[in-house]
Coordinates of C-alpha atoms and ligand atoms in Angstrom, one line a residue:
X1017 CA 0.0 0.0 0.0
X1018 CA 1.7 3.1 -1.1
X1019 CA 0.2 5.3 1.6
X1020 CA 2.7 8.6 0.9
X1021 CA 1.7 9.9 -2.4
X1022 CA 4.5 11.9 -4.3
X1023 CA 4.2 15.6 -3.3
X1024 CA 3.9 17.2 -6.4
X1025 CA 0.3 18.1 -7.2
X1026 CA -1.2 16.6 -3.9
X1027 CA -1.5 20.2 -2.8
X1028 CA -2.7 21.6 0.7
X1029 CA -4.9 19.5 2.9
X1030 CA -8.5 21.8 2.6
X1031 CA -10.8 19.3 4.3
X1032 CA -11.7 19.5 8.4
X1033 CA -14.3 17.1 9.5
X1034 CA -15.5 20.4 11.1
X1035 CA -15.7 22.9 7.9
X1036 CA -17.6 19.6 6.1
X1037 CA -20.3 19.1 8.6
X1038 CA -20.8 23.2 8.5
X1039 CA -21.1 23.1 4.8
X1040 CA -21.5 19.9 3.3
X1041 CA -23.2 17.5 5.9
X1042 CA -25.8 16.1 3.5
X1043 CA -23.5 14.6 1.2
X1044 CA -23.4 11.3 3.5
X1045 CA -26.9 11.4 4.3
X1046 CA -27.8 11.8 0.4
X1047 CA -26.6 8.0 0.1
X1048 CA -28.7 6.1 0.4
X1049 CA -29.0 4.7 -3.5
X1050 CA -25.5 3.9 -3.3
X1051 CA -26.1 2.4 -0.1
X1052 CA -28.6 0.0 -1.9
X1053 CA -26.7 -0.7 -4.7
X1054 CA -24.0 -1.9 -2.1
X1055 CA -26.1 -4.0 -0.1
X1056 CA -23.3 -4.8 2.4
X1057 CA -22.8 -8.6 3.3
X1058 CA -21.1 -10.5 5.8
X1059 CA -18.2 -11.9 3.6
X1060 CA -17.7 -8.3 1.9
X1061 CA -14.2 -6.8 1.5
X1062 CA -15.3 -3.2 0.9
X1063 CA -12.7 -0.4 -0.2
X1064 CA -13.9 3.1 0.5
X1065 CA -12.0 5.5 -1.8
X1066 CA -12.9 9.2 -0.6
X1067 CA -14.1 8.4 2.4
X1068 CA -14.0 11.4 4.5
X1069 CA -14.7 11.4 8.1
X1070 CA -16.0 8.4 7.7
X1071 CA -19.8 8.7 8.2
X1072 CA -20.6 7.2 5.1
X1073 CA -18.2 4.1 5.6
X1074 CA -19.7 3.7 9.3
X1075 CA -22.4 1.7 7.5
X1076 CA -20.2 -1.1 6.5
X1077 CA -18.5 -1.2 10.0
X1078 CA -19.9 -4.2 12.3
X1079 CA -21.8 -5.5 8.9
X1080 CA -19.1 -6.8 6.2
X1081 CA -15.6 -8.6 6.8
X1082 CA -13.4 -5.8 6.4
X1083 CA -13.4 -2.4 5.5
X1084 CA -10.7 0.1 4.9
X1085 CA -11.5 4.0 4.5
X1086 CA -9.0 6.3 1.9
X1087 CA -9.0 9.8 2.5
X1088 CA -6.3 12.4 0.8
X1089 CA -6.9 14.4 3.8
X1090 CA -5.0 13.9 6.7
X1091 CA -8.1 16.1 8.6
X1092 CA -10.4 13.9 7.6
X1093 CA -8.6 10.5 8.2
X1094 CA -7.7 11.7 11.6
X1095 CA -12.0 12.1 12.2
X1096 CA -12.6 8.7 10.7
X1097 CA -10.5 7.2 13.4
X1098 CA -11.1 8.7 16.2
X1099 CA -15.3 8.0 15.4
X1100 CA -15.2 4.7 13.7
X1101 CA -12.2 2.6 14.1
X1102 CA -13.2 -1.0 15.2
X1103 CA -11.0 -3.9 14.3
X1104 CA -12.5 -4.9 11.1
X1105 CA -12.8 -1.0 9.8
X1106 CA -9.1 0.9 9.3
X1107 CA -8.7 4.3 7.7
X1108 CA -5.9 5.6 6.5
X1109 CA -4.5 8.7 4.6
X1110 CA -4.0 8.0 0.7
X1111 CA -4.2 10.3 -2.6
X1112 CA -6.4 7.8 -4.9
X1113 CA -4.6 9.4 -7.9
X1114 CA -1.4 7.4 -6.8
X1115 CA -3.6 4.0 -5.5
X1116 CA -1.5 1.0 -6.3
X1117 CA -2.0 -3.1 -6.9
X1118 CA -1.3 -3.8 -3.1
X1119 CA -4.9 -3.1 -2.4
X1120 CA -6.0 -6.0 -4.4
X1121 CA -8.4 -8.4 -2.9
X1122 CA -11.7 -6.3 -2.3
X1123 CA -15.0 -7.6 -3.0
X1124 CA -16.4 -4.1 -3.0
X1125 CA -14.8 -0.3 -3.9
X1126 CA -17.2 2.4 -3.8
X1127 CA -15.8 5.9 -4.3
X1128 CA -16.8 9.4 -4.0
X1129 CA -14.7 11.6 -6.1
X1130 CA -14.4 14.8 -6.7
X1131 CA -11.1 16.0 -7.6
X1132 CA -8.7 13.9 -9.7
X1133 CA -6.7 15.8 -12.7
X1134 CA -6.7 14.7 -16.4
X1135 CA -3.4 12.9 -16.1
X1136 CA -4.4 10.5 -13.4
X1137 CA -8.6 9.7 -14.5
X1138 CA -7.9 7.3 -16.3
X1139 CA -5.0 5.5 -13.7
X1140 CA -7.4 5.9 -11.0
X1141 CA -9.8 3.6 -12.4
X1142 CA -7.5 0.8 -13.7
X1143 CA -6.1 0.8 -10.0
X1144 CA -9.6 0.1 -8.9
X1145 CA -10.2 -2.3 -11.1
X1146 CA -6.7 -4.2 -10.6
X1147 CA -7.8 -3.9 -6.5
X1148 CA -11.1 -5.8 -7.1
X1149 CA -11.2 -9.7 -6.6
X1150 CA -12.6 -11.3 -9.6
X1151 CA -16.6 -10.8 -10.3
X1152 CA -16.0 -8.2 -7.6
X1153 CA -18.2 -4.8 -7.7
X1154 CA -17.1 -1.1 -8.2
X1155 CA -20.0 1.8 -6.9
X1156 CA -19.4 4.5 -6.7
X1157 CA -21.5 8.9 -7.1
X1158 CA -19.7 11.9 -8.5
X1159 CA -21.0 15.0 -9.5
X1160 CA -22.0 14.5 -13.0
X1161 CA -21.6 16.6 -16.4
X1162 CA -23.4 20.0 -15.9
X1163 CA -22.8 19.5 -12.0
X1164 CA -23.2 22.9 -10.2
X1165 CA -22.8 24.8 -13.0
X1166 CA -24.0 28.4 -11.6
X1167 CA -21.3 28.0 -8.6
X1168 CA -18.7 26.5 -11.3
X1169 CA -19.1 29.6 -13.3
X1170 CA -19.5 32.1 -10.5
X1171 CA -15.6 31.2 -9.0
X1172 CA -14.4 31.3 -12.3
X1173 CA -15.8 35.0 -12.6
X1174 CA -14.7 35.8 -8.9
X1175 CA -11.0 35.0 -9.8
X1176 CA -11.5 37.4 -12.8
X1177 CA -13.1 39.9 -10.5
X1178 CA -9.7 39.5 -8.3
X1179 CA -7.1 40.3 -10.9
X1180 CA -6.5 36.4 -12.3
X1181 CA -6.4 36.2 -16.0
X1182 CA -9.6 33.5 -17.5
X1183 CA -7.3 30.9 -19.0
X1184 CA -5.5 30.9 -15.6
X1185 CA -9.2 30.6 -13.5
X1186 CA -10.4 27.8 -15.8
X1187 CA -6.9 26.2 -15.6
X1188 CA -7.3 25.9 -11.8
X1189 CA -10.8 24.8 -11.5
X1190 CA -10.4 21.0 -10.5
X1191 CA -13.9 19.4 -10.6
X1192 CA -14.0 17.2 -13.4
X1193 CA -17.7 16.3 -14.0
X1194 CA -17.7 13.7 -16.8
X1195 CA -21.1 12.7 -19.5
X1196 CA -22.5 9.4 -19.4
X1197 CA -20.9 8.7 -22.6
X1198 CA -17.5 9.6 -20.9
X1199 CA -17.4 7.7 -18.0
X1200 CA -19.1 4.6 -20.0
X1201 CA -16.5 4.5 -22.5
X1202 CA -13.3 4.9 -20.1
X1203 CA -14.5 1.9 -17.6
X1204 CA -15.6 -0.6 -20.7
X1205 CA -12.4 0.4 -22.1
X1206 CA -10.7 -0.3 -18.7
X1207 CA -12.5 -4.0 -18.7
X1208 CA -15.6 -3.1 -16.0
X1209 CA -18.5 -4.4 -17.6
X1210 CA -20.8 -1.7 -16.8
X1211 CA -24.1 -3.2 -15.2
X1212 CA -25.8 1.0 -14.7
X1213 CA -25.3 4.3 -15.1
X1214 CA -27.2 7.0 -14.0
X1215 CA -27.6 10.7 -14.0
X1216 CA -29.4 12.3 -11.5
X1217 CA -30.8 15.6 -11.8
X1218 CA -30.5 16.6 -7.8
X1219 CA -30.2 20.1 -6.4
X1220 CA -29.6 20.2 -3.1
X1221 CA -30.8 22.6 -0.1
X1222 CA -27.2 23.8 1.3
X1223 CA -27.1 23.8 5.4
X1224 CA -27.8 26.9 7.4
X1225 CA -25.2 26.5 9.8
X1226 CA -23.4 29.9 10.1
X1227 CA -19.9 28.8 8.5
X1228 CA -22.2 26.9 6.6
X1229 CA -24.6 28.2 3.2
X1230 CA -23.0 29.2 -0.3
X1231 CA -20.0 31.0 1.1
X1232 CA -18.4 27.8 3.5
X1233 CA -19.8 25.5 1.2
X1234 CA -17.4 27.6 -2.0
X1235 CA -14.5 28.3 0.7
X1236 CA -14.7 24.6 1.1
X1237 CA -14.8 22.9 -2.1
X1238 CA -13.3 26.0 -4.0
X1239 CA -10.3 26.1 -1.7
X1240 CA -8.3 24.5 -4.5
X1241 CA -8.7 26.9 -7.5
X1242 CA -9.2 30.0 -4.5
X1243 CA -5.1 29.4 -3.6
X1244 CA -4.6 31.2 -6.9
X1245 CA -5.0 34.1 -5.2
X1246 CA -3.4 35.9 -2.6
X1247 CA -4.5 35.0 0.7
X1248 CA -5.9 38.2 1.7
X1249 CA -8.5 38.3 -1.7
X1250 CA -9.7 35.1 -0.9
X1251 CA -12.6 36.1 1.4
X1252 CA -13.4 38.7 -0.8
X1253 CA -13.9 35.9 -3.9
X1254 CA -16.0 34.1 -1.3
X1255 CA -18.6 37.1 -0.8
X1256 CA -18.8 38.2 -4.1
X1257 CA -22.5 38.7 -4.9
X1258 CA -22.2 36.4 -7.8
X1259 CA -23.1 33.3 -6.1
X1260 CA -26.8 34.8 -5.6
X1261 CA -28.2 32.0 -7.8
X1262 CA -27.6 29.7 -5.5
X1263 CA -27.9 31.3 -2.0
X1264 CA -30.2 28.1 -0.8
X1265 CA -29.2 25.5 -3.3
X1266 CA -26.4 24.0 -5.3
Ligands
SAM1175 C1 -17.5 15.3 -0.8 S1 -16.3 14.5 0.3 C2 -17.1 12.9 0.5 C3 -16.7 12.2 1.8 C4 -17.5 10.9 2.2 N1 -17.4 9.9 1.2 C5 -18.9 11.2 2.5 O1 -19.8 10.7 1.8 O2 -19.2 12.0 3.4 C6 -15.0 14.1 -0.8 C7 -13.8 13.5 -0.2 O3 -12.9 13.1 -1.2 C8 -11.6 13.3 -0.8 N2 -10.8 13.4 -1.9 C9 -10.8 14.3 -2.9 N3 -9.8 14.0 -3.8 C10 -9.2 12.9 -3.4 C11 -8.1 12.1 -3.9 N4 -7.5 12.5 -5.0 N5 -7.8 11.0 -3.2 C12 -8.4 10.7 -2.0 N6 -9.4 11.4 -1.5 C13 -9.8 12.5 -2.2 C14 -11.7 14.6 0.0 O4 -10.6 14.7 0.9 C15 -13.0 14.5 0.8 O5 -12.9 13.9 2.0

């Protein structure tokens, strides 16, 4: 398990379990379809990829054989311990851009993604499917083509607003929200044998906590592409009016 991933590109660890609940707690409790499609048994190896603070994999704790929870962020791998380590559920801090063959022997990845650059897509999934057993599943949810695109377009135009050249604010925008036709093509072509797809139109009510709403939910998953600016502009591209279309909902 190569559980150091090379330095260049991994970047700045953005995530605290605490910043996610304010801004972004329904993402596990918006689950349950994947959940379904899991259906978690007794003799399950299940790989989380993405897993957080670990509410999400807590459901596999206590039901399946083994589970082991892959985070980036050191934040969030440090929450998924301290709530739900048990001996047959271990988390541990891994970029799933550099995921290697030593994780082979799962029954069961599922995967929540959101950031992985053009130059690793493609590895990701061929490490995924080199970790599964054979006849073993992959499930996984990502934000699909057309995915928040008012909020996409809005940081784009608030790094404009604060001096950063376009090309440069589309260059640094990492979500990566593939078609249907995409993500269909690369896993066939991988060797999956792909049993659904679906696309889900689902906007979703954003919490009212008070680090919470649009602007913790944009300093949150817009940390990435708002490092390219100074750090004193950065609040200023969080409270941009811009974002008014979707004050309530992303
Ligand atoms: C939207 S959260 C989902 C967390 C959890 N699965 C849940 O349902 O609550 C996305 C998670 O993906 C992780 N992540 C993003 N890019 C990653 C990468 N390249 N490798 C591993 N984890 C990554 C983030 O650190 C974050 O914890």
């Amino acid at each position: 398990m190569g559980t150091q991933a090379p330095t260049s590109g991994a970047g700045a660890d953005h995530w605290t379990a605490e910043a996610y609940s304010a801004s972004a707690a329904f993402v596990p409790r918006l689950t349950q379809k994947i959940l379904h499609y899991l259906d978690p048994q007794p003799t399950d190896r299940v790989l989380d990829i993405g897993c957080g603070d670990g509410k999400f994999t807590a459901n596999f704790v206590d039901r399946v054989e083994y589970v082991l929870g892959l985070d980036a962020s050191k934040g969030m791998i440090e929450a998924a311990k301290r709530d739900f380590a048990r001996g047959n559920a271990e988390y541990r801090t891994v970029d799933c851009r550099y995921l290697d063959q030593e994780l082979q022997g799962g029954s069961v990845a599922s995967a929540t993604w959101d950031k992985v650059d053009p130059t690793t897509r493609v590895a990701v999934l061929q490490a995924i499917h080199g970790c599964l057993k054979p006849n073993g599943s992959f499930i996984f949810e990502m934000g699909g083509h057309g995915n928040v695109p008012e909020v996409h377009a809005a940081i784009i135009a608030a790094l404009v607003h604060q001096g950063v050249k376009i090309e440069a604010a589309r260059q640094v925008m990492p979500w990566f929200f593939p078609s249907e036709t995409w993500m269909r093509k690369t896993l066939e072509g991988i060797g999956f044998r792909v049993e659904r797809l679906e696309m889900e139109y689902r906007p979703t009510k954003l919490t009212t906590d008070e680090k919470g709403g649009i602007e913790g939910w944009v300093r949150l998953m817009g940390a990435s592409p708002l490092e390219a600016l100074d750090e004193g502009k950065r609040e200023d591209a969080v409270r941009e009016p811009i974002y008014t279309s979707s004050k309530n909902h992303i």
